[in-house]
XYZ file of C-alpha atoms in Angstrom:
319
model
C 1.690 -33.119 -57.748
C -0.674 -34.625 -60.337
C -1.279 -31.200 -61.814
C 2.475 -30.760 -62.330
C 2.692 -34.124 -64.072
C 0.177 -32.941 -66.660
C 2.181 -29.845 -67.606
C 3.467 -29.704 -71.166
C 7.000 -28.591 -71.952
C 8.112 -26.484 -74.860
C 11.382 -28.178 -75.863
C 11.876 -26.182 -79.072
C 14.139 -27.785 -81.590
C 14.636 -30.857 -79.365
C 10.967 -31.902 -79.600
C 10.926 -34.892 -81.948
C 7.166 -35.180 -81.758
C 6.520 -31.908 -83.551
C 4.606 -32.037 -86.721
C 6.875 -29.414 -88.254
C 9.831 -31.813 -88.229
C 10.898 -32.783 -91.846
C 13.125 -35.518 -93.134
C 15.741 -33.018 -94.195
C 15.961 -31.727 -90.745
C 16.272 -35.240 -89.334
C 19.021 -36.097 -91.756
C 20.907 -32.957 -90.773
C 20.691 -33.904 -87.103
C 21.767 -37.460 -87.818
C 24.744 -36.178 -89.803
C 25.738 -33.839 -86.998
C 25.484 -36.646 -84.395
C 27.555 -39.000 -86.592
C 30.313 -36.390 -86.786
C 30.476 -36.293 -82.983
C 33.734 -37.846 -81.667
C 32.026 -39.969 -79.060
C 29.571 -41.388 -81.594
C 32.357 -42.188 -84.031
C 34.334 -43.904 -81.273
C 31.268 -45.928 -80.292
C 30.705 -47.011 -83.925
C 34.356 -48.093 -84.304
C 34.262 -50.147 -81.126
C 30.949 -51.724 -82.062
C 29.055 -50.496 -78.954
C 25.310 -50.869 -78.880
C 24.044 -47.309 -79.314
C 20.788 -47.967 -77.555
C 22.533 -49.361 -74.496
C 25.057 -46.539 -74.646
C 22.341 -43.883 -74.896
C 20.586 -45.332 -71.849
C 23.856 -45.299 -69.930
C 24.465 -41.648 -70.916
C 20.921 -40.752 -69.901
C 21.421 -42.356 -66.491
C 24.708 -40.526 -66.004
C 23.044 -37.229 -66.924
C 20.226 -37.895 -64.480
C 22.716 -38.675 -61.729
C 24.681 -35.462 -62.489
C 21.465 -33.443 -62.453
C 20.427 -34.985 -59.142
C 23.826 -34.157 -57.658
C 23.698 -30.576 -58.960
C 20.218 -30.072 -57.571
C 21.190 -31.600 -54.247
C 24.391 -29.552 -53.886
C 23.416 -26.171 -55.356
C 19.748 -25.521 -56.038
C 18.118 -27.164 -53.022
C 20.371 -25.554 -50.360
C 19.846 -22.140 -51.934
C 16.074 -22.716 -51.853
C 16.152 -23.884 -48.248
C 14.994 -27.466 -49.067
C 16.384 -30.531 -47.364
C 18.314 -32.557 -49.999
C 17.024 -35.812 -48.538
C 13.748 -35.063 -50.367
C 15.310 -36.650 -53.451
C 15.224 -40.008 -51.724
C 11.427 -39.820 -51.613
C 11.069 -39.238 -55.402
C 10.304 -42.420 -57.374
C 12.873 -43.220 -59.987
C 10.127 -43.997 -62.508
C 8.853 -40.362 -62.595
C 10.166 -38.142 -65.393
C 12.816 -35.890 -64.073
C 11.409 -32.795 -65.727
C 8.038 -33.158 -63.958
C 9.887 -33.941 -60.727
C 12.051 -30.869 -61.208
C 9.008 -28.679 -61.859
C 7.321 -30.046 -58.745
C 10.485 -29.324 -56.820
C 10.443 -25.716 -58.046
C 6.847 -25.426 -56.856
C 7.922 -26.874 -53.504
C 10.847 -24.424 -53.521
C 8.468 -21.471 -53.971
C 6.216 -22.766 -51.228
C 9.208 -23.475 -49.021
C 10.348 -19.888 -49.521
C 6.996 -18.685 -48.275
C 7.180 -21.135 -45.393
C 10.726 -20.007 -44.643
C 9.605 -16.362 -44.664
C 6.707 -17.287 -42.360
C 9.117 -19.182 -40.142
C 11.403 -16.147 -39.991
C 8.469 -13.939 -39.056
C 7.378 -16.418 -36.375
C 10.891 -16.424 -34.925
C 10.874 -12.635 -34.901
C 7.500 -12.651 -33.167
C 8.773 -15.200 -30.674
C 11.746 -12.925 -29.939
C 9.446 -9.911 -29.458
C 7.127 -11.943 -27.227
C 10.100 -13.172 -25.266
C 11.286 -9.586 -24.725
C 7.759 -8.555 -23.728
C 7.673 -11.500 -21.308
C 10.921 -10.358 -19.773
C 9.570 -6.800 -19.501
C 6.352 -8.028 -17.910
C 8.398 -10.198 -15.535
C 10.388 -7.122 -14.584
C 7.194 -5.143 -14.079
C 5.769 -7.944 -11.961
C 8.855 -8.052 -9.785
C 8.753 -4.262 -9.459
C 5.068 -4.411 -8.527
C 5.756 -7.119 -5.959
C 8.542 -5.027 -4.448
C 6.270 -1.949 -4.452
C 3.527 -4.001 -2.803
C 5.923 -5.152 -0.101
C 7.094 -1.575 0.401
C 3.470 -0.379 0.659
C 2.771 -3.106 3.206
C 5.817 -2.137 5.234
C 4.799 1.541 5.013
C 1.301 0.630 6.231
C 2.788 -1.289 9.152
C 5.084 1.665 9.939
C 2.108 4.075 9.675
C 0.057 1.896 12.039
C 2.920 1.732 14.516
C 3.478 5.480 14.263
C -0.244 6.070 14.755
C -0.196 3.938 17.920
C 2.871 5.813 19.175
C 1.215 9.135 18.404
C -1.931 8.173 20.341
C 0.201 6.997 23.251
C 2.227 10.196 23.182
C -0.935 12.301 23.009
C -2.362 10.465 25.998
C 0.876 10.850 27.930
C 1.125 14.472 26.849
C -2.385 15.282 28.079
C -1.697 13.675 31.420
C 1.735 15.288 31.717
C 0.303 18.638 30.633
C -2.315 18.406 33.357
C 0.301 17.338 35.872
C 2.695 20.145 34.924
C -0.065 22.759 34.888
C -1.181 21.771 38.359
C 2.358 21.541 39.785
C 3.672 24.784 38.363
C 3.469 27.683 40.799
C 3.462 30.913 38.808
C 5.153 34.013 40.123
C 1.844 35.847 39.908
C 0.319 33.595 42.536
C 3.267 34.057 44.892
C 3.255 37.845 44.594
C -0.546 38.080 45.035
C -0.657 35.763 48.081
C 2.218 37.646 49.736
C 1.433 41.288 48.896
C -2.180 41.810 47.754
C -4.834 42.482 50.502
C -7.402 39.748 51.063
C -10.257 42.027 50.128
C -9.094 42.223 46.516
C -10.775 39.950 43.963
C -7.365 38.978 42.592
C -6.401 37.569 45.993
C -9.598 35.442 46.126
C -8.931 34.029 42.646
C -5.322 33.122 43.456
C -6.430 31.643 46.769
C -8.837 29.327 44.926
C -6.069 28.325 42.537
C -3.749 27.660 45.449
C -6.430 25.518 47.090
C -6.768 23.449 43.856
C -3.022 22.910 43.625
C -2.807 21.812 47.242
C -5.621 19.265 46.758
C -4.035 17.982 43.524
C -0.673 17.479 45.194
C -2.357 15.565 47.972
C -3.998 13.269 45.446
C -0.744 12.710 43.554
C 1.151 12.017 46.772
C -0.766 8.751 47.110
C 0.506 7.752 43.617
C 4.146 8.355 44.657
C 4.632 11.081 42.081
C 8.186 12.316 42.565
C 7.490 15.716 41.035
C 5.156 16.564 43.924
C 8.091 16.699 46.285
C 9.549 19.631 44.318
C 6.591 21.920 45.011
C 5.306 20.762 48.393
C 7.595 23.101 50.329
C 6.588 26.155 48.285
C 2.889 25.267 48.527
C 3.182 24.804 52.280
C 4.765 28.237 52.741
C 2.098 29.864 50.594
C -0.607 28.047 52.530
C 0.764 29.272 55.854
C 0.899 32.838 54.553
C -2.639 32.686 53.136
C -4.045 31.117 56.335
C -2.457 33.864 58.464
C -3.882 36.650 56.295
C -7.328 35.074 56.158
C -7.371 34.403 59.908
C -6.435 37.942 60.680
C -9.061 39.323 58.320
C -11.923 37.162 59.667
C -11.003 37.822 63.302
C -11.003 41.570 62.675
C -14.496 41.298 61.171
C -15.703 39.232 64.129
C -14.167 41.608 66.704
C -15.941 44.491 64.996
C -19.221 42.961 66.204
C -18.247 43.657 69.792
C -18.275 47.410 69.444
C -21.270 48.979 71.221
C -24.136 50.253 69.141
C -22.901 48.302 66.100
C -25.248 46.932 63.524
C -23.860 43.393 63.349
C -25.772 42.567 60.165
C -23.444 44.731 58.100
C -20.229 42.845 58.949
C -22.080 39.565 58.675
C -23.045 40.350 55.105
C -19.400 41.244 54.431
C -18.311 37.862 55.758
C -20.777 36.104 53.438
C -18.964 37.718 50.518
C -15.740 36.015 51.645
C -17.228 32.699 52.717
C -14.585 30.862 50.647
C -11.996 31.943 53.223
C -13.628 29.734 55.837
C -13.794 26.852 53.350
C -10.077 27.252 52.665
C -9.298 27.188 56.392
C -11.562 24.189 56.935
C -9.808 22.224 54.198
C -6.230 23.131 55.077
C -6.050 24.288 58.750
C -8.860 22.875 60.814
C -7.428 24.228 64.020
C -7.591 27.791 62.698
C -11.084 27.159 61.364
C -12.130 25.863 64.785
C -10.623 28.937 66.447
C -12.547 31.267 64.151
C -15.720 29.312 64.761
C -15.295 29.560 68.543
C -14.562 33.269 68.349
C -17.593 33.857 66.192
C -19.891 31.852 68.456
C -18.581 33.577 71.564
C -18.834 37.006 70.036
C -22.341 36.452 68.641
C -23.475 34.908 71.950
C -22.296 38.025 73.767
C -23.954 40.260 71.206
C -27.254 38.412 71.460
C -26.960 38.349 75.274
C -26.473 42.096 75.375
C -29.386 42.617 73.041
C -31.535 40.328 75.160
C -30.584 42.066 78.402
C -31.300 45.448 76.870
C -34.614 44.180 75.608
C -35.661 42.683 78.948
C -34.592 45.788 80.837
C -36.678 47.944 78.594
C -39.626 45.640 79.030
C -39.279 45.878 82.776
C -39.233 49.672 82.545
C -42.372 49.626 80.462
C -44.033 47.321 82.980
C -43.106 49.588 85.906
C -44.501 52.618 84.167
C -47.796 50.849 83.546
C -48.032 49.822 87.218
C -47.391 53.384 88.374
C -50.040 54.769 86.058
C -52.578 52.234 87.282
C -52.025 53.198 90.926
């Protein structure tokens, strides 16, 4: 503010301190002022001109203060109460110039304030957008967590179903009796390889049903009757086949080693009988032992008789 106080003003014709001012000019101004109506009225009434000029100056200053307060300062965005802080002793021109400097600075400050408000509004909108994004991310995170929980539950269910499926698949495969097995057991001769294969499969199913019967599996009751009928048919065919082979040993002049080798080829038949019909297996065993004992006895008698004949011949030759 001190710099503004030192400013010089160019008052033009009103500057009384100018060196160019002449007495003629002063007299002209005095004459013009004396012709003024207010001055003439003051001279007639005997008013002190000095006191009157001071009063007029004060009134002018008050009017100027009011005009600045009501018009100029509001347009410049300055609080009018700033006039209360100005000392009355300062020249009004210097004060007015300082006010114009403050007005220019206040305009810059007002522009900066407007920009700050705009930035605040933008930041507020960005904050709202970020808040929305954060809420969306939190909802997405909760959805991902729920999806992970659902995936884990579905994975556990899948493993359980796969385990149950494998066990049920094994159970169903063992309990199902295909039509091929039934037709082969009933119609195909026992000497065929197809019959042997189906007989082994039948034996596996019978053993599996026996194991599941201890676990109270209700599905076993649906196939037990069919398996029992197939077992009876297979036992009858196998018994008849083995007995025929055994009875063939009893024929005279028969090489019993040949049918024995044939029986070794079908040794699973006896295993099947031993596991499912022990009485039939015992019958076949007894028949085999009896037949082979007779065969060996006949061979032994024939051998001893021939030895005796050889011995008699030697004795006769010696005599």
